[in-house]
PDB file of C-alpha atoms and ligand atoms in Angstrom:
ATOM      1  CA  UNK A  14     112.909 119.794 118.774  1.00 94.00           C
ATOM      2  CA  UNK A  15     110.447 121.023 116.400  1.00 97.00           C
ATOM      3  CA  UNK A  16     109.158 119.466 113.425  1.00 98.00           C
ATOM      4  CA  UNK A  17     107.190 120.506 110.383  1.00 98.00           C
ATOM      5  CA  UNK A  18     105.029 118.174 107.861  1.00 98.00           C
ATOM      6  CA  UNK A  19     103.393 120.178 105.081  1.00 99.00           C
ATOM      7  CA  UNK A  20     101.607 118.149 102.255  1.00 98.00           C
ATOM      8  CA  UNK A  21     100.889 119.267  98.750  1.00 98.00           C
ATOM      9  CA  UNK A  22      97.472 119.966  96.667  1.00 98.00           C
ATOM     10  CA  UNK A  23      94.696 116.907  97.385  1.00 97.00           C
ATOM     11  CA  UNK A  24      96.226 115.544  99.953  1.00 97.00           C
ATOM     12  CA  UNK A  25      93.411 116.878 102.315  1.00 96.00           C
ATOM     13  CA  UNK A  26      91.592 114.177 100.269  1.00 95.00           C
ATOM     14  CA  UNK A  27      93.646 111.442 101.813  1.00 95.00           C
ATOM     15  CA  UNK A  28      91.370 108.610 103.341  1.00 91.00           C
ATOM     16  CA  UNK A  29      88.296 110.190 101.458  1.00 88.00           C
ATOM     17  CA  UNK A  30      89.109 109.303  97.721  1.00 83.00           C
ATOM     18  CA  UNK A  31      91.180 106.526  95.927  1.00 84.00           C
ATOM     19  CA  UNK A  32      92.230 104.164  99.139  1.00 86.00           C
ATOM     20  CA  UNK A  33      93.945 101.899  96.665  1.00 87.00           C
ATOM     21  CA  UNK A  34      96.440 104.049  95.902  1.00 83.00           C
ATOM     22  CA  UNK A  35      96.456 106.252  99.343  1.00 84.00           C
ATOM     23  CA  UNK A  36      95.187 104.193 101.942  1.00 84.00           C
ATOM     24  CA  UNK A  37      92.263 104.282 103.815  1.00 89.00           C
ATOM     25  CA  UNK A  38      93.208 107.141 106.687  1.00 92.00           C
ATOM     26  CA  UNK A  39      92.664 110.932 107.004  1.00 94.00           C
ATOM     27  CA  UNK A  40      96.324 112.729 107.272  1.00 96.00           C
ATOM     28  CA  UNK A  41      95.190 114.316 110.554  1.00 95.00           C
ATOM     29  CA  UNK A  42      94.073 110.968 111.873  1.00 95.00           C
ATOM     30  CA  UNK A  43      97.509 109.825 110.988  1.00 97.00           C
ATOM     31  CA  UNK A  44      99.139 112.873 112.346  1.00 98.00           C
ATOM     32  CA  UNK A  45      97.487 112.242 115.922  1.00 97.00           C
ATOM     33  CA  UNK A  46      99.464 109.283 115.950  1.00 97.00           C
ATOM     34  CA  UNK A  47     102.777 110.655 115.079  1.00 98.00           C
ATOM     35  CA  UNK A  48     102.228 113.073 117.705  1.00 97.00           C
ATOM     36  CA  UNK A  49     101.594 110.222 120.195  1.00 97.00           C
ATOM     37  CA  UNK A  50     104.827 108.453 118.779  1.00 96.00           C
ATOM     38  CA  UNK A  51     107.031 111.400 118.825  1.00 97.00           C
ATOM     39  CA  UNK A  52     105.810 113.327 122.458  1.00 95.00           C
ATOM     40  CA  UNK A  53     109.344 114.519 122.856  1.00 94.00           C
ATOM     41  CA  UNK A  54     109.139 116.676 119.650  1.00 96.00           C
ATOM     42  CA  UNK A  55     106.762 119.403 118.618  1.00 97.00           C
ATOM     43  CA  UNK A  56     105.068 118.197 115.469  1.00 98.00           C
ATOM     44  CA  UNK A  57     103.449 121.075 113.044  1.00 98.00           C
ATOM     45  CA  UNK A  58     101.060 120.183 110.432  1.00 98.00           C
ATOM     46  CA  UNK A  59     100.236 122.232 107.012  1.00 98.00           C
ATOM     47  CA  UNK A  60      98.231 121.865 103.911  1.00 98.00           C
ATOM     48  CA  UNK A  61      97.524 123.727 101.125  1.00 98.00           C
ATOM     49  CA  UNK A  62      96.268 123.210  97.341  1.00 98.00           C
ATOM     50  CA  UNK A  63      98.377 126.798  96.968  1.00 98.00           C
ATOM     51  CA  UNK A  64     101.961 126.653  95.513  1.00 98.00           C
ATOM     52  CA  UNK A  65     102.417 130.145  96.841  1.00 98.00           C
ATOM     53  CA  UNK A  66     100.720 129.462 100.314  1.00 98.00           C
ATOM     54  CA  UNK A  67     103.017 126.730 100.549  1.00 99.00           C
ATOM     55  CA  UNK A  68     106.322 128.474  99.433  1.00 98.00           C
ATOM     56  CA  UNK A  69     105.040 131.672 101.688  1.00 98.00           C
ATOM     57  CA  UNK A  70     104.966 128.814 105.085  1.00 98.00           C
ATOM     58  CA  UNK A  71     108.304 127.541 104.165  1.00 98.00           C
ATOM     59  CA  UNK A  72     109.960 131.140 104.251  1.00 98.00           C
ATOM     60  CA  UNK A  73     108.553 131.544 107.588  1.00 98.00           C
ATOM     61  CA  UNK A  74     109.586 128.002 108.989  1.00 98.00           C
ATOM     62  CA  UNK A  75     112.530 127.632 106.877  1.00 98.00           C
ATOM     63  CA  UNK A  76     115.166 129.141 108.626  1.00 98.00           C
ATOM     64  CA  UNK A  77     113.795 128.023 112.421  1.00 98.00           C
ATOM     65  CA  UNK A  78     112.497 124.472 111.849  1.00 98.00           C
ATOM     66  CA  UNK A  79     114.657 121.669 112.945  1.00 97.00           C
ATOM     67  CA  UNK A  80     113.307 119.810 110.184  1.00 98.00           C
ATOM     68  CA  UNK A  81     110.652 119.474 107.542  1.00 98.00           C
ATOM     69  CA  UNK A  82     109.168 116.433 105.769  1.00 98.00           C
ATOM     70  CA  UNK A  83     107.465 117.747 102.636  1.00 99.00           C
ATOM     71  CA  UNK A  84     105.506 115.593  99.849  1.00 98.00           C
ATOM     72  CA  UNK A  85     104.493 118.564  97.325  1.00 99.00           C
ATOM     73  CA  UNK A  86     102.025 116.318  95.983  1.00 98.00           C
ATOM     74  CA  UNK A  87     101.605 117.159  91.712  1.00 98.00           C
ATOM     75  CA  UNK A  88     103.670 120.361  92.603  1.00 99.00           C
ATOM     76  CA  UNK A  89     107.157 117.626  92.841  1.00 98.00           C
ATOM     77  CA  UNK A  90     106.787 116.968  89.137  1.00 98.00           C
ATOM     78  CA  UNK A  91     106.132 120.866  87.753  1.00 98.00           C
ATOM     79  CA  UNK A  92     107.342 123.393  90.577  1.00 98.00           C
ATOM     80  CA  UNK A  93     110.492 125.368  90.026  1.00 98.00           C
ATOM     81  CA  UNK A  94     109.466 127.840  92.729  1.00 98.00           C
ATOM     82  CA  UNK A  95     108.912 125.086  95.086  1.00 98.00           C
ATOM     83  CA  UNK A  96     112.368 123.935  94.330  1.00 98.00           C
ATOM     84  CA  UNK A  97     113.696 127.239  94.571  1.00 98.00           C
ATOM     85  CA  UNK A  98     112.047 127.989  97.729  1.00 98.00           C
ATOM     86  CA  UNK A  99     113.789 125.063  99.550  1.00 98.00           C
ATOM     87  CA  UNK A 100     117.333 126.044  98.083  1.00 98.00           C
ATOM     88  CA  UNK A 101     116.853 129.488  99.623  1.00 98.00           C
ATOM     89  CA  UNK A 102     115.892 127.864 103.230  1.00 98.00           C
ATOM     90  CA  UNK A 103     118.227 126.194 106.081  1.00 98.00           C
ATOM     91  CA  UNK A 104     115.708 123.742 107.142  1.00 98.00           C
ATOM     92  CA  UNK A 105     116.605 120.465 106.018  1.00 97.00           C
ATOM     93  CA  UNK A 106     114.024 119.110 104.146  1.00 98.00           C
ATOM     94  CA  UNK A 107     112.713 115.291 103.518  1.00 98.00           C
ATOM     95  CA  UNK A 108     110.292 114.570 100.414  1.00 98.00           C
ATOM     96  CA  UNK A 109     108.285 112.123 101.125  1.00 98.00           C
ATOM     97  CA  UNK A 110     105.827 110.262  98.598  1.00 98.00           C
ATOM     98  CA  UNK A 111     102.707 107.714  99.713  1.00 96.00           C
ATOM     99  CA  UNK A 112     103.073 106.260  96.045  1.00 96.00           C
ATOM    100  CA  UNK A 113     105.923 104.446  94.677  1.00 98.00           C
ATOM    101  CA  UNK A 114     105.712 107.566  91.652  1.00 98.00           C
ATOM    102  CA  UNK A 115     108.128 105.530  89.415  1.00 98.00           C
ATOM    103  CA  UNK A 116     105.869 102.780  89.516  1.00 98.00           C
ATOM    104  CA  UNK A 117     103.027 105.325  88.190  1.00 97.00           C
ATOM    105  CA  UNK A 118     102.848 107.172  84.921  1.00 98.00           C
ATOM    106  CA  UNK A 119     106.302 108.801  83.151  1.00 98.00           C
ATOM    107  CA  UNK A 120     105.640 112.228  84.576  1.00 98.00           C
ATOM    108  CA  UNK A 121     105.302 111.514  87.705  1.00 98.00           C
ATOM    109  CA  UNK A 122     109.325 110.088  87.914  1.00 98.00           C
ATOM    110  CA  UNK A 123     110.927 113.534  87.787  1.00 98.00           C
ATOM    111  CA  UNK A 124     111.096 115.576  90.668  1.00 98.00           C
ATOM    112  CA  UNK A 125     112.144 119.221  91.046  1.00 98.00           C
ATOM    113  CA  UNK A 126     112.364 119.183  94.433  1.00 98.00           C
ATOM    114  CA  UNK A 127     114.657 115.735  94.675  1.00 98.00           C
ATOM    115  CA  UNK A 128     117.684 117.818  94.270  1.00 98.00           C
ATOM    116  CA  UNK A 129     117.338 119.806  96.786  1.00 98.00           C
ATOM    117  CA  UNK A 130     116.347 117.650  99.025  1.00 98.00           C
ATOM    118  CA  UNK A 131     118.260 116.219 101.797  1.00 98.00           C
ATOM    119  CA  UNK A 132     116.725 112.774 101.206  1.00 98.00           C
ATOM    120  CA  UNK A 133     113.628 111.082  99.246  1.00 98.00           C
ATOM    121  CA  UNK A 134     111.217 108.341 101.101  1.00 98.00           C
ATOM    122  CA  UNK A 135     109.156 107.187  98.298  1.00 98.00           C
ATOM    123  CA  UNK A 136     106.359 104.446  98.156  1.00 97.00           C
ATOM    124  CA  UNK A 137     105.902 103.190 101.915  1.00 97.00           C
ATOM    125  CA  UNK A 138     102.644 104.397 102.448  1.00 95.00           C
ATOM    126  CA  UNK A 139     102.038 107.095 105.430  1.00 96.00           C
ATOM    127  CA  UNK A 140     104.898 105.014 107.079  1.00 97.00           C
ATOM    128  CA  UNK A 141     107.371 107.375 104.866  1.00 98.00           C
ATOM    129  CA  UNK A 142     106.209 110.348 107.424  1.00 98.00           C
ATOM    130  CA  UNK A 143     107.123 108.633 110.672  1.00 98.00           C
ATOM    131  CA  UNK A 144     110.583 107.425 109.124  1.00 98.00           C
ATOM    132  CA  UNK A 145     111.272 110.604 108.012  1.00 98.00           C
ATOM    133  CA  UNK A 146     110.542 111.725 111.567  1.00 98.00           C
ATOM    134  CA  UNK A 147     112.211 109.308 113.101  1.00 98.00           C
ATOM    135  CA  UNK A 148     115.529 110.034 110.579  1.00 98.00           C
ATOM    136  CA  UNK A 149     114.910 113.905 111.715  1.00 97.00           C
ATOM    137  CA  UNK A 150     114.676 112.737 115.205  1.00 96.00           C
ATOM    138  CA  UNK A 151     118.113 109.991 115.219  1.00 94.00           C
ATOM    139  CA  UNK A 152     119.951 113.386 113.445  1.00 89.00           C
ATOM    140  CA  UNK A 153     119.517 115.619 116.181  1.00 85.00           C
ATOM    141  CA  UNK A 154     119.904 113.721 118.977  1.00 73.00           C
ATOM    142  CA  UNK A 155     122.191 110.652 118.221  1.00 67.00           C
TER     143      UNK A 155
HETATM  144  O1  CA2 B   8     102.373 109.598  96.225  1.00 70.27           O
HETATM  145  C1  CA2 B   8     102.356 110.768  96.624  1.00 70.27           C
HETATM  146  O2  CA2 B   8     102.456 111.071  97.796  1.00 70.27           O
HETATM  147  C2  CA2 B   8     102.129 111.899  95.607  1.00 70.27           C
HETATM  148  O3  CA2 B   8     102.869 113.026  96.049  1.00 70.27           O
HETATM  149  C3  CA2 B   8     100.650 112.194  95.614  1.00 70.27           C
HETATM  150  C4  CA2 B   8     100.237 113.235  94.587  1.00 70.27           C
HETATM  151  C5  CA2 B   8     100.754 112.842  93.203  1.00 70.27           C
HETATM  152  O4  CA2 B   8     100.449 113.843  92.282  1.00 70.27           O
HETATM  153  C6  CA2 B   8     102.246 112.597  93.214  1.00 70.27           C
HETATM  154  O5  CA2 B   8     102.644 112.188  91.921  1.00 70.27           O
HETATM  155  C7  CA2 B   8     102.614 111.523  94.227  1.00 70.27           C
HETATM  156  C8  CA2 B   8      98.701 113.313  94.478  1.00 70.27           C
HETATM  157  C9  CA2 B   8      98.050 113.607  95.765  1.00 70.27           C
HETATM  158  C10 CA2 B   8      96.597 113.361  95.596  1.00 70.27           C
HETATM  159  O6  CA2 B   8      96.115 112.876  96.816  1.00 70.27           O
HETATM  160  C11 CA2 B   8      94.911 112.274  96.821  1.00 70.27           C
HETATM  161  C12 CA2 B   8      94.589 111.617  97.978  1.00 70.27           C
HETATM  162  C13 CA2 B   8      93.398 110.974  98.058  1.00 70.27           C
HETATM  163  C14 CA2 B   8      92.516 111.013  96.997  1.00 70.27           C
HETATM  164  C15 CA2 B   8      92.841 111.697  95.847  1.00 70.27           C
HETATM  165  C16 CA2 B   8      94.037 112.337  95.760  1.00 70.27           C
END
């Protein structure tokens, strides 16, 4: 079973700036722990501050991955492409948000990517990653 994570623009700041909004720990910190909690699966990591970069990594997972849990960071509330991009895949894909974004300012409550989405986790911290997973994970083999 192999999974992908891919996080949005600044997110390679998480656990460096703003820990009262995003906690205090580094994504790949986190991400050694997922791996440890999920040994049965393969677990892919990918960041990028580049809409394209990201859209070109979801063509070449897209149609392979067994699942992807995405937060496109800013990109949820203005990206078309992004949206696009995921309509055109077979991957099912997860959004995930750290930040309850509808508790936050008026433009960050619309997402383009919601509707294409197969489901949201928004607001539960980095725990939103490993339920994701762990949703991913119950699909496949339950
Ligand atoms: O809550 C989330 O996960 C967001 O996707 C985070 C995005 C924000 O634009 C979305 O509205 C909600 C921002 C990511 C910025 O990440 C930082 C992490 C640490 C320090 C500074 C920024």
């Amino acid at each position: 079973m192999t999974f992908h994570i891919i996080n949005g623009p600044n997110l390679n700041l998480l656990g460096k700036r703003e820990p009262e909004i995003y906690g205090n720990s580094t994504f790949e910190d986190y991400f050694v722990t997922l791996q440890r909690d999920f040994k049965m699966c393969e677990l892919h990591y990918f960041q990028s501050n580049h809409e394209g970069a990201i859209i070109d990594h979801l063509h070449n997972i897209g149609f392979s991955s067994d699942g992807i849990v995405f937060n496109p960071g800013a990109y949820t509330h203005t990206s078309v492409a992004l949206a696009d991009a995921i309509a055109a895949i077979s991957s099912l894909v997860i959004e995930v948000h750290i930040s309850n974004t509808f508790a936050r300012e008026s433009f960050r409550h619309h997402s383009y990517v919601s509707p294409v989405a197969k489901g949201i986790i928004v607001g539960l911290g980095l725990d939103g990653y490993r339920l994701a997973l762990q949703y991913l994970y119950t699909k496949h083999y339950c």
